[in-house]
């Protein structure tokens, strides 16, 4: 069986190799801090395997995460000059290679699709070939490896360092924002363990007037939206707002359809994800990847849609859930 | 009440534009300690949180091959390809991308598209290529706008497609949380069905805005342009 953990090790290994490249990259004025940040991330990826199956203590990993936070937070990371081709070389190469260039690029989604739909059902000796529940992640991983092999053969590129250097400079472009989603997931856990949800419930039940379903709907949806903007993640906002308003007021008092209330509430949170820099992997990382000057470019493009959809969610919930 | 200070830390950090990693780190430590966790428990929470959320970072595996192909002109070729299709404007192309992203996400194929693997190397250059074919070389502002909308098409499609699929994280989170906390039984299928109306609204609203992007590009109205026009009017 191909396990998801193997791919986490591979990703960890890629981070470590890239960290080694960063360490020797003299064009990066902050090469030591940069290498330390990505190196720790790589080690953390591998060590996590044993944290997840509870055979290793999570505290050392916690320390490593906080060290990474300090390295990036206090400006010890930077980026080197990208080793790449000139625009003229690329244009010439595109003319020469033509549509062939798309083959490896499209191999990634194609293989991911095949894994998620077809290979998912295959089993060898009674065991599924791909670890259950991780088929799309594994598909992405396998697809990337296949694409890399096809690309290297097709382009007659013999040095494996070339794609690794190219990937590294994309990683350096994204920078610390890469770690933020994982850190936010952690913050969500801490919030719920520390009882933030209970506190919000006390406040909202004290403030909310009795009997008005519509106001409660607006408070639940807008609360999901705002909390998601703050936390960067609808998953973190959901337990807080559902414990505060969604379940006690909308489902128990107002006898709303639980499935409708909760599903639409979560979607109201997703509207918040569209407009927050805290959702780094959706908003800040793409801005860096697309080399935008304005790191809020995607958020600005999404803001009107997010507000309109929040309104739709409120209307849909008020009209159909009760 | 004190644990809410953690939320306040996030809001203040956000408002004063501190480094978000630092803000989240400090908020986590503060909330944990105020909520009565020992320092050791707080460290453990950071460790387990990191370990169990690695899936969001796994797209890094696509970077070497995308980087390699870009060295050989993948973006340039994507731009060249799109210019052959006369009817495909920037807006129509991005609306099509939104639809595809939403359908595949609704089928549970979340990793089939994405910012690193499709938006940067393919979708954004194609959207730009379509704009250049119509309007000639793009000014920087227009280029930024086209790229931002390419990113937005991927996000909107993903967010409002994935909840229509049963086994997706958010649906499982809802059923997991509610079924254990309130001792009830919610079916993932019911939740997925209730995600359909919002999914249709998202497709309509964002699709319409993407189609309107063509008009904005034609008018040279790219935010700054409009502001300059207003300034000129104000000057008169």
Coordinates of C-alpha atoms in Angstrom, one line a residue:
Chain A
X1 CA 0.0 0.0 0.0
X2 CA 1.3 3.4 -0.9
X3 CA 1.0 5.6 2.2
X4 CA 0.4 9.3 2.5
X5 CA 3.2 9.5 5.1
X6 CA 5.7 8.5 2.3
X7 CA 4.8 11.6 0.4
X8 CA 5.1 13.7 3.5
X9 CA 8.7 12.3 3.9
X10 CA 9.3 13.1 0.2
X11 CA 8.1 16.7 0.7
X12 CA 10.2 16.9 3.9
X13 CA 13.2 15.6 1.9
X14 CA 12.6 18.2 -0.8
X15 CA 12.5 21.0 1.8
X16 CA 15.8 19.7 3.2
X17 CA 17.5 19.5 -0.2
X18 CA 16.3 23.0 -1.0
X19 CA 17.5 24.2 2.5
X20 CA 20.9 22.9 1.6
X21 CA 20.8 24.8 -1.7
X22 CA 19.7 27.9 0.2
X23 CA 22.7 27.5 2.6
X24 CA 25.2 27.7 -0.3
X25 CA 23.3 30.4 -2.2
X26 CA 25.5 33.5 -1.8
X27 CA 23.1 35.7 -3.7
X28 CA 20.8 35.5 -0.7
X29 CA 21.8 38.0 2.0
X30 CA 19.9 36.1 4.7
X31 CA 20.9 32.6 3.6
X32 CA 21.5 31.2 7.1
X33 CA 18.1 32.1 8.4
X34 CA 16.4 31.1 5.2
X35 CA 18.1 27.7 5.2
X36 CA 17.3 27.2 8.9
X37 CA 13.6 28.0 8.3
X38 CA 13.1 25.6 5.5
X39 CA 15.4 23.0 7.0
X40 CA 13.3 23.0 10.2
X41 CA 10.1 22.7 8.1
X42 CA 11.6 19.7 6.3
X43 CA 12.5 18.0 9.6
X44 CA 9.1 18.8 11.0
X45 CA 7.4 17.1 8.1
X46 CA 9.3 13.9 8.7
X47 CA 9.1 14.0 12.5
X48 CA 5.4 14.6 12.3
X49 CA 4.8 11.0 11.2
X50 CA 5.6 9.8 14.7
X51 CA 3.7 12.6 16.3
X52 CA 0.6 11.6 14.4
X53 CA 0.8 8.0 15.4
X54 CA 1.6 9.1 19.0
X55 CA 5.0 7.3 19.2
X56 CA 6.9 10.6 19.6
X57 CA 6.3 13.6 21.9
X58 CA 4.8 16.6 20.1
X59 CA 6.6 19.2 22.3
X60 CA 10.0 19.2 20.3
X61 CA 7.9 19.9 17.2
X62 CA 6.1 22.7 19.0
X63 CA 9.5 24.2 19.8
X64 CA 10.6 23.9 16.2
X65 CA 7.4 25.6 15.0
X66 CA 7.9 28.5 17.4
X67 CA 11.6 28.8 16.2
X68 CA 10.3 29.0 12.6
X69 CA 7.8 31.6 13.6
X70 CA 10.6 33.7 15.1
X71 CA 12.9 33.2 12.2
X72 CA 10.2 34.4 9.7
X73 CA 8.5 36.9 12.1
X74 CA 11.7 38.8 12.9
X75 CA 12.9 39.0 9.3
X76 CA 15.7 36.4 9.3
X77 CA 14.5 34.9 6.0
X78 CA 15.1 36.2 2.5
X79 CA 15.5 35.1 -1.1
X80 CA 18.3 34.6 -3.5
X81 CA 18.4 35.4 -7.2
X82 CA 16.5 33.0 -9.3
X83 CA 18.6 30.8 -11.6
X84 CA 16.5 30.8 -14.7
X85 CA 16.5 31.5 -18.4
X86 CA 16.0 34.9 -20.0
X87 CA 12.6 35.8 -21.5
X88 CA 14.2 35.5 -25.0
X89 CA 15.4 32.0 -24.3
X90 CA 12.0 31.0 -23.0
X91 CA 10.2 32.5 -26.0
X92 CA 12.6 30.7 -28.3
X93 CA 12.2 27.4 -26.4
X94 CA 8.4 27.7 -26.4
X95 CA 8.5 28.1 -30.2
X96 CA 10.7 25.1 -30.6
X97 CA 8.9 22.8 -28.2
X98 CA 5.3 24.0 -28.8
X99 CA 2.4 22.1 -27.4
X100 CA 4.8 19.3 -26.1
X101 CA 5.4 21.6 -23.1
X102 CA 1.8 21.0 -21.9
X103 CA 2.2 17.2 -21.7
X104 CA 4.0 17.1 -18.3
X105 CA 2.0 20.0 -17.0
X106 CA -1.3 18.2 -17.8
X107 CA 0.1 14.9 -16.6
X108 CA -0.2 16.2 -13.0
X109 CA -4.0 16.7 -13.0
X110 CA -4.5 13.7 -15.3
X111 CA -2.7 11.3 -13.0
X112 CA -4.4 12.8 -9.9
X113 CA -7.7 12.2 -11.6
X114 CA -6.9 8.6 -12.5
X115 CA -5.7 7.9 -8.9
X116 CA -8.8 9.5 -7.4
X117 CA -11.2 7.7 -9.6
X118 CA -9.6 4.5 -10.9
X119 CA -6.6 3.4 -8.8
X120 CA -8.7 4.2 -5.7
X121 CA -10.7 1.0 -6.3
X122 CA -7.6 -1.2 -7.0
X123 CA -6.3 -3.5 -4.3
X124 CA -3.3 -5.8 -4.1
X125 CA -3.4 -8.8 -1.9
X126 CA -6.5 -7.6 -0.2
X127 CA -5.0 -4.2 0.6
X128 CA -5.9 -1.0 -1.3
X129 CA -3.0 0.2 -3.5
X130 CA -3.4 3.8 -2.3
X131 CA -4.1 4.6 1.4
X132 CA -7.8 5.0 2.0
X133 CA -8.9 8.6 2.3
X134 CA -5.7 10.0 0.9
X135 CA -6.2 9.2 -2.8
X136 CA -6.3 12.7 -4.1
X137 CA -3.2 13.8 -2.1
X138 CA -1.4 10.7 -3.3
X139 CA -2.6 11.3 -6.8
X140 CA -1.1 14.8 -6.7
X141 CA 2.2 13.4 -5.5
X142 CA 2.4 10.5 -8.0
X143 CA 1.3 12.9 -10.8
X144 CA 4.1 15.3 -9.9
X145 CA 6.7 12.5 -10.0
X146 CA 5.4 11.2 -13.3
X147 CA 5.4 14.7 -14.7
X148 CA 8.9 15.3 -13.5
X149 CA 10.2 12.1 -15.1
X150 CA 8.3 12.8 -18.4
X151 CA 9.5 16.4 -18.4
X152 CA 13.2 15.6 -17.8
X153 CA 13.2 12.9 -20.6
X154 CA 11.3 15.2 -23.0
X155 CA 13.5 18.2 -22.4
X156 CA 16.7 16.1 -22.3
X157 CA 17.5 17.6 -18.9
X158 CA 19.9 15.4 -17.1
X159 CA 20.6 17.4 -14.0
X160 CA 18.0 16.8 -11.2
X161 CA 19.4 20.0 -9.6
X162 CA 17.8 22.1 -12.3
X163 CA 14.1 21.4 -11.4
X164 CA 15.0 21.5 -7.7
X165 CA 16.6 25.0 -8.1
X166 CA 13.6 26.2 -10.1
X167 CA 11.2 24.9 -7.4
X168 CA 13.3 26.4 -4.7
X169 CA 13.0 29.9 -6.1
X170 CA 9.2 29.5 -6.3
X171 CA 9.3 28.5 -2.7
X172 CA 11.5 31.5 -1.7
X173 CA 9.0 33.7 -3.6
X174 CA 6.2 32.4 -1.4
X175 CA 8.3 32.7 1.7
X176 CA 6.9 32.4 5.3
X177 CA 3.3 32.6 4.1
X178 CA 3.6 28.9 3.4
X179 CA 3.6 28.1 7.1
X180 CA 0.6 30.2 8.0
X181 CA -2.2 27.8 7.1
X182 CA -0.7 25.1 9.3
X183 CA -0.2 27.5 12.1
X184 CA -3.8 28.8 11.9
X185 CA -5.1 25.2 12.1
X186 CA -3.1 25.0 15.4
X187 CA -4.5 28.3 16.7
X188 CA -8.0 26.9 16.0
X189 CA -7.3 23.9 18.2
X190 CA -5.9 26.0 21.0
X191 CA -9.0 28.3 20.8
X192 CA -11.4 25.4 21.2
X193 CA -9.3 23.8 24.0
X194 CA -9.1 27.1 25.9
X195 CA -12.9 27.6 25.7
X196 CA -13.2 30.6 23.4
X197 CA -16.4 29.2 22.0
X198 CA -18.1 29.1 25.4
X199 CA -17.2 32.8 26.0
X200 CA -18.6 33.9 22.6
X201 CA -21.8 32.0 23.3
X202 CA -22.2 33.8 26.7
X203 CA -21.8 37.1 25.0
X204 CA -24.1 36.4 22.1
X205 CA -26.9 34.9 24.1
X206 CA -26.7 37.9 26.4
X207 CA -26.9 40.4 23.5
X208 CA -29.3 38.5 21.2
X209 CA -32.9 39.6 21.5
X210 CA -35.3 36.6 22.1
X211 CA -37.5 35.3 19.3
X212 CA -36.1 37.0 16.2
X213 CA -35.0 34.2 13.9
X214 CA -33.9 36.6 11.2
X215 CA -31.5 38.5 13.5
X216 CA -30.1 35.2 14.8
X217 CA -29.5 34.1 11.2
X218 CA -27.7 37.3 10.4
X219 CA -25.6 37.0 13.6
X220 CA -24.7 33.4 12.8
X221 CA -23.7 34.0 9.1
X222 CA -22.0 37.4 9.8
X223 CA -20.3 35.9 12.8
X224 CA -18.9 33.0 10.7
X225 CA -17.8 35.5 8.1
X226 CA -16.0 37.8 10.6
X227 CA -14.5 35.0 12.7
X228 CA -13.2 33.4 9.5
X229 CA -11.6 36.7 8.5
X230 CA -9.8 36.8 11.8
X231 CA -8.8 33.2 12.0
X232 CA -8.2 32.7 8.3
X233 CA -10.1 29.5 8.3
X234 CA -13.8 28.6 8.3
X235 CA -12.9 25.3 10.1
X236 CA -11.7 27.3 13.1
X237 CA -14.7 29.6 13.2
X238 CA -17.3 26.8 12.8
X239 CA -17.1 25.2 16.3
X240 CA -17.0 28.7 17.9
X241 CA -20.0 30.2 16.2
X242 CA -22.0 26.9 16.1
X243 CA -21.6 26.5 19.8
X244 CA -22.5 30.2 20.3
X245 CA -25.5 30.7 18.0
X246 CA -26.0 28.0 15.4
X247 CA -27.0 25.1 17.5
X248 CA -28.5 26.6 20.7
X249 CA -30.5 29.4 19.0
X250 CA -31.1 28.4 15.4
X251 CA -31.5 24.6 15.7
X252 CA -32.9 24.1 19.3
X253 CA -34.9 27.3 19.9
X254 CA -36.0 28.1 16.4
X255 CA -36.3 24.5 15.3
X256 CA -34.3 25.1 12.1
X257 CA -33.3 22.3 9.8
X258 CA -29.9 21.3 11.3
X259 CA -28.3 20.2 8.0
X260 CA -29.3 23.4 6.2
X261 CA -28.3 25.8 9.1
X262 CA -24.9 24.2 9.5
X263 CA -24.0 23.6 5.8
X264 CA -25.0 27.2 4.9
X265 CA -23.2 28.6 8.0
X266 CA -20.0 27.0 6.9
X267 CA -20.4 28.5 3.4
X268 CA -20.8 31.9 5.0
X269 CA -17.5 31.3 6.6
X270 CA -16.0 30.4 3.2
X271 CA -17.0 33.9 2.1
X272 CA -14.8 35.2 4.8
X273 CA -11.9 33.1 3.6
X274 CA -12.1 34.9 0.3
X275 CA -11.2 38.3 1.9
X276 CA -8.6 37.6 4.5
X277 CA -4.9 37.7 4.2
X278 CA -4.8 35.1 7.1
X279 CA -5.9 32.5 4.5
X280 CA -2.4 32.8 3.2
X281 CA -2.5 29.7 1.0
X282 CA -5.5 31.0 -1.0
X283 CA -4.8 34.7 -1.0
X284 CA -1.2 35.7 -0.2
X285 CA 0.6 32.7 -1.6
X286 CA -1.1 33.0 -5.0
X287 CA -0.3 36.7 -5.1
X288 CA 3.4 35.8 -4.5
X289 CA 3.2 32.9 -7.0
X290 CA 1.8 35.2 -9.7
X291 CA 4.4 37.9 -8.8
X292 CA 1.8 40.5 -8.1
X293 CA 3.0 43.9 -6.8
X294 CA -0.1 44.2 -4.7
X295 CA -0.3 41.2 -2.3
X296 CA -4.0 41.9 -1.7
X297 CA -4.8 41.7 -5.5
X298 CA -6.7 38.4 -5.2
X299 CA -8.6 39.6 -2.1
X300 CA -9.7 42.8 -4.0
X301 CA -10.9 40.7 -6.9
X302 CA -12.9 38.5 -4.5
X303 CA -14.3 41.1 -2.2
X304 CA -17.5 42.0 -4.1
X305 CA -18.2 38.3 -4.8
X306 CA -17.7 37.4 -1.1
X307 CA -20.1 40.2 0.1
X308 CA -22.8 39.2 -2.4
X309 CA -22.5 35.5 -1.5
X310 CA -22.7 36.3 2.2
X311 CA -26.0 38.0 1.4
X312 CA -27.1 35.0 -0.6
X313 CA -26.3 32.6 2.3
X314 CA -28.3 34.7 4.7
X315 CA -31.3 34.8 2.3
X316 CA -31.1 31.1 1.6
X317 CA -30.9 30.2 5.3
X318 CA -33.7 32.5 6.3
X319 CA -35.9 31.3 3.5
X320 CA -35.4 27.6 3.5
X321 CA -34.0 26.4 6.8
X322 CA -37.1 27.2 9.0
Chain B
X1 CA -13.5 36.3 29.5
X2 CA -9.7 36.5 29.5
X3 CA -9.3 33.9 26.8
X4 CA -10.9 36.3 24.3
X5 CA -7.7 38.4 24.6
X6 CA -6.3 35.9 22.1
X7 CA -8.9 37.0 19.5
X8 CA -8.0 40.6 20.4
X9 CA -4.3 39.8 19.8
X10 CA -5.1 38.6 16.3
X11 CA -7.3 41.6 15.5
X12 CA -4.7 44.1 16.7
X13 CA -1.8 42.3 15.0
X14 CA -3.8 42.3 11.9
X15 CA -4.7 46.0 12.1
X16 CA -1.2 47.1 12.8
X17 CA 0.1 44.9 10.0
X18 CA 2.6 42.8 12.0
X19 CA 4.0 39.6 10.5
X20 CA 1.0 37.2 10.5
X21 CA 3.1 34.3 11.6
X22 CA 4.2 36.2 14.7
X23 CA 0.6 37.4 15.4
X24 CA -0.7 33.8 15.3
X25 CA 2.1 32.5 17.3
X26 CA 1.6 35.1 20.1
X27 CA -2.2 34.7 20.0
X28 CA -1.8 30.9 20.4
X29 CA 0.6 31.1 23.3
X30 CA -1.5 33.8 25.0
X31 CA -4.8 32.0 24.6
X32 CA -3.4 28.7 25.7
X33 CA -1.9 30.2 28.9
X34 CA -4.9 32.3 29.7
X35 CA -7.1 29.2 29.1
X36 CA -5.2 27.4 31.8
X37 CA -2.9 25.2 29.7
X38 CA 0.6 24.6 31.0
X39 CA 3.5 25.8 28.8
X40 CA 4.2 22.2 28.0
X41 CA 0.6 21.7 26.8
X42 CA 0.9 24.8 24.6
X43 CA 4.0 23.5 23.0
X44 CA 2.4 20.1 22.5
X45 CA -0.6 21.8 20.8
X46 CA 1.7 23.6 18.4
X47 CA 3.4 20.3 17.6
X48 CA 0.3 18.3 17.0
X49 CA -1.4 21.1 15.1
X50 CA 1.5 21.3 12.7
X51 CA 1.7 17.5 12.3
X52 CA -2.0 17.0 11.6
X53 CA -2.3 19.9 9.1
X54 CA 0.6 18.9 6.7
X55 CA -1.8 18.2 3.8
X56 CA -2.2 21.9 3.1
X57 CA 1.5 22.2 2.3
X58 CA 1.9 19.1 0.1
X59 CA 1.5 21.0 -3.2
X60 CA 5.2 21.8 -2.8
X61 CA 5.8 18.5 -4.5
X62 CA 4.6 20.1 -7.8
X63 CA 7.0 23.0 -7.7
X64 CA 10.1 21.3 -9.2
X65 CA 8.4 20.1 -12.3
X66 CA 6.4 23.4 -12.8
X67 CA 9.7 25.3 -12.3
X68 CA 11.5 23.1 -14.8
X69 CA 8.8 23.5 -17.5
X70 CA 8.7 27.3 -16.9
X71 CA 12.4 27.5 -17.6
X72 CA 11.6 26.0 -21.0
X73 CA 8.8 28.5 -21.8
X74 CA 5.6 26.9 -20.4
X75 CA 4.0 30.2 -19.6
X76 CA 5.0 31.7 -23.0
X77 CA 3.5 28.7 -24.8
X78 CA 0.3 28.9 -22.8
X79 CA 0.0 32.5 -23.9
X80 CA 0.7 31.6 -27.5
X81 CA -1.8 28.8 -27.5
X82 CA -4.8 30.9 -26.3
X83 CA -4.2 33.5 -28.9
X84 CA -5.3 30.9 -31.5
X85 CA -8.8 30.8 -30.2
X86 CA -10.4 34.0 -31.4
X87 CA -13.7 33.7 -29.5
X88 CA -12.0 33.0 -26.1
X89 CA -11.7 36.3 -24.3
X90 CA -10.1 36.7 -20.9
X91 CA -13.5 36.8 -19.2
X92 CA -14.9 33.8 -21.0
X93 CA -11.8 31.8 -20.4
X94 CA -11.7 32.5 -16.7
X95 CA -15.5 31.8 -16.4
X96 CA -14.8 28.4 -18.1
X97 CA -12.0 27.8 -15.6
X98 CA -14.3 28.7 -12.7
X99 CA -16.9 26.2 -14.0
X100 CA -14.3 23.4 -14.4
X101 CA -12.8 24.0 -11.0
X102 CA -16.2 24.0 -9.4
X103 CA -17.3 20.8 -11.1
X104 CA -14.1 18.9 -10.4
X105 CA -14.2 20.1 -6.7
X106 CA -17.8 19.0 -6.5
X107 CA -16.6 15.5 -7.6
X108 CA -14.0 15.5 -4.8
X109 CA -11.1 16.2 -7.1
X110 CA -9.6 19.0 -5.1
X111 CA -6.0 18.5 -6.1
X112 CA -6.7 18.4 -9.8
X113 CA -6.4 22.2 -10.2
X114 CA -4.6 24.7 -7.9
X115 CA -2.6 27.9 -7.7
X116 CA 0.9 26.2 -8.0
X117 CA 0.0 23.5 -10.4
X118 CA -2.5 25.2 -12.8
X119 CA -3.0 28.9 -12.1
X120 CA 0.6 30.1 -12.3
X121 CA 1.8 28.0 -15.2
X122 CA -1.3 27.8 -17.3
X123 CA -4.5 29.7 -16.4
X124 CA -2.9 33.1 -15.6
X125 CA -0.7 33.2 -18.7
X126 CA -3.7 32.1 -20.9
X127 CA -5.9 34.8 -19.4
X128 CA -3.2 37.3 -20.1
X129 CA -2.6 35.9 -23.6
X130 CA -6.3 36.3 -24.4
X131 CA -6.2 39.9 -23.1
X132 CA -3.1 40.8 -25.1
X133 CA -4.7 39.4 -28.3
X134 CA -7.6 41.8 -27.9
X135 CA -6.1 44.8 -26.4
X136 CA -2.4 44.7 -27.3
X137 CA 0.4 44.8 -24.7
X138 CA -1.1 45.1 -21.2
X139 CA -0.3 47.9 -18.9
X140 CA 1.0 46.7 -15.5
X141 CA -2.3 47.5 -13.7
X142 CA -4.3 45.5 -16.2
X143 CA -1.9 42.6 -16.0
X144 CA -2.2 42.6 -12.2
X145 CA -5.9 42.6 -12.5
X146 CA -6.1 39.7 -14.9
X147 CA -3.8 37.7 -12.7
X148 CA -5.8 38.5 -9.5
X149 CA -9.0 37.4 -11.2
X150 CA -7.3 34.2 -12.4
X151 CA -6.4 33.5 -8.7
X152 CA -10.0 34.4 -7.7
X153 CA -11.5 32.0 -10.2
X154 CA -9.6 29.1 -8.7
X155 CA -10.6 30.1 -5.1
X156 CA -14.3 30.6 -5.7
X157 CA -14.6 27.5 -7.7
X158 CA -12.8 25.4 -5.1
X159 CA -14.6 26.8 -2.0
X160 CA -18.2 26.6 -3.4
X161 CA -17.7 23.4 -5.3
X162 CA -16.1 21.2 -2.6
X163 CA -19.0 21.3 -0.2
X164 CA -21.2 19.6 -2.7
X165 CA -18.9 16.6 -2.3
X166 CA -19.6 14.3 0.6
X167 CA -16.2 13.2 1.8
X168 CA -14.7 16.7 1.8
X169 CA -13.0 18.1 5.0
X170 CA -15.6 20.7 5.8
X171 CA -18.6 18.3 5.6
X172 CA -16.8 15.8 7.7
X173 CA -15.9 18.5 10.2
X174 CA -19.5 19.6 10.5
X175 CA -20.8 16.1 11.0
X176 CA -17.9 15.1 13.3
X177 CA -18.3 18.2 15.5
X178 CA -22.1 18.2 15.7
X179 CA -22.6 14.5 16.1
X180 CA -20.2 14.2 19.0
X181 CA -21.0 17.5 20.7
X182 CA -24.8 17.3 20.5
X183 CA -25.3 13.5 20.3
X184 CA -27.3 13.7 17.2
X185 CA -27.0 12.1 13.8
X186 CA -26.5 14.3 10.7
X187 CA -26.0 12.7 7.3
X188 CA -23.2 14.1 5.1
X189 CA -25.5 13.8 2.1
X190 CA -28.0 16.2 3.6
X191 CA -25.3 18.8 4.2
X192 CA -24.0 18.4 0.7
X193 CA -27.4 18.9 -0.8
X194 CA -27.8 22.2 1.1
X195 CA -24.5 23.4 -0.3
X196 CA -26.0 23.4 -3.9
X197 CA -28.0 26.6 -3.8
X198 CA -24.9 28.6 -2.6
X199 CA -22.8 26.8 -5.2
X200 CA -25.1 28.0 -8.0
X201 CA -25.1 31.6 -6.6
X202 CA -21.3 31.6 -6.5
X203 CA -21.1 30.4 -10.1
X204 CA -23.6 33.0 -11.3
X205 CA -22.1 35.9 -9.3
X206 CA -18.5 35.3 -9.9
X207 CA -19.0 34.1 -13.4
X208 CA -20.8 37.3 -14.3
X209 CA -18.0 39.4 -12.7
X210 CA -15.4 37.4 -14.7
X211 CA -17.3 38.0 -18.0
X212 CA -17.5 41.7 -17.1
X213 CA -13.8 41.8 -16.8
X214 CA -13.6 41.9 -20.6
X215 CA -15.5 45.2 -20.6
X216 CA -13.3 46.6 -17.9
X217 CA -10.2 45.7 -20.0
X218 CA -11.7 47.1 -23.2
X219 CA -12.4 50.4 -21.4
X220 CA -8.9 50.4 -19.9
X221 CA -10.7 50.7 -16.6
X222 CA -8.3 48.9 -14.3
X223 CA -8.9 50.6 -11.0
X224 CA -6.1 53.2 -11.3
X225 CA -7.5 54.3 -14.7
X226 CA -10.9 54.9 -13.2
X227 CA -9.5 56.8 -10.3
X228 CA -7.5 59.0 -12.6
X229 CA -10.7 59.7 -14.6
X230 CA -12.4 60.7 -11.4
X231 CA -9.5 62.9 -10.4
X232 CA -9.7 64.6 -13.8
X233 CA -13.4 65.2 -13.3
X234 CA -12.7 66.5 -9.8
X235 CA -10.1 68.8 -11.2
X236 CA -12.6 70.3 -13.6

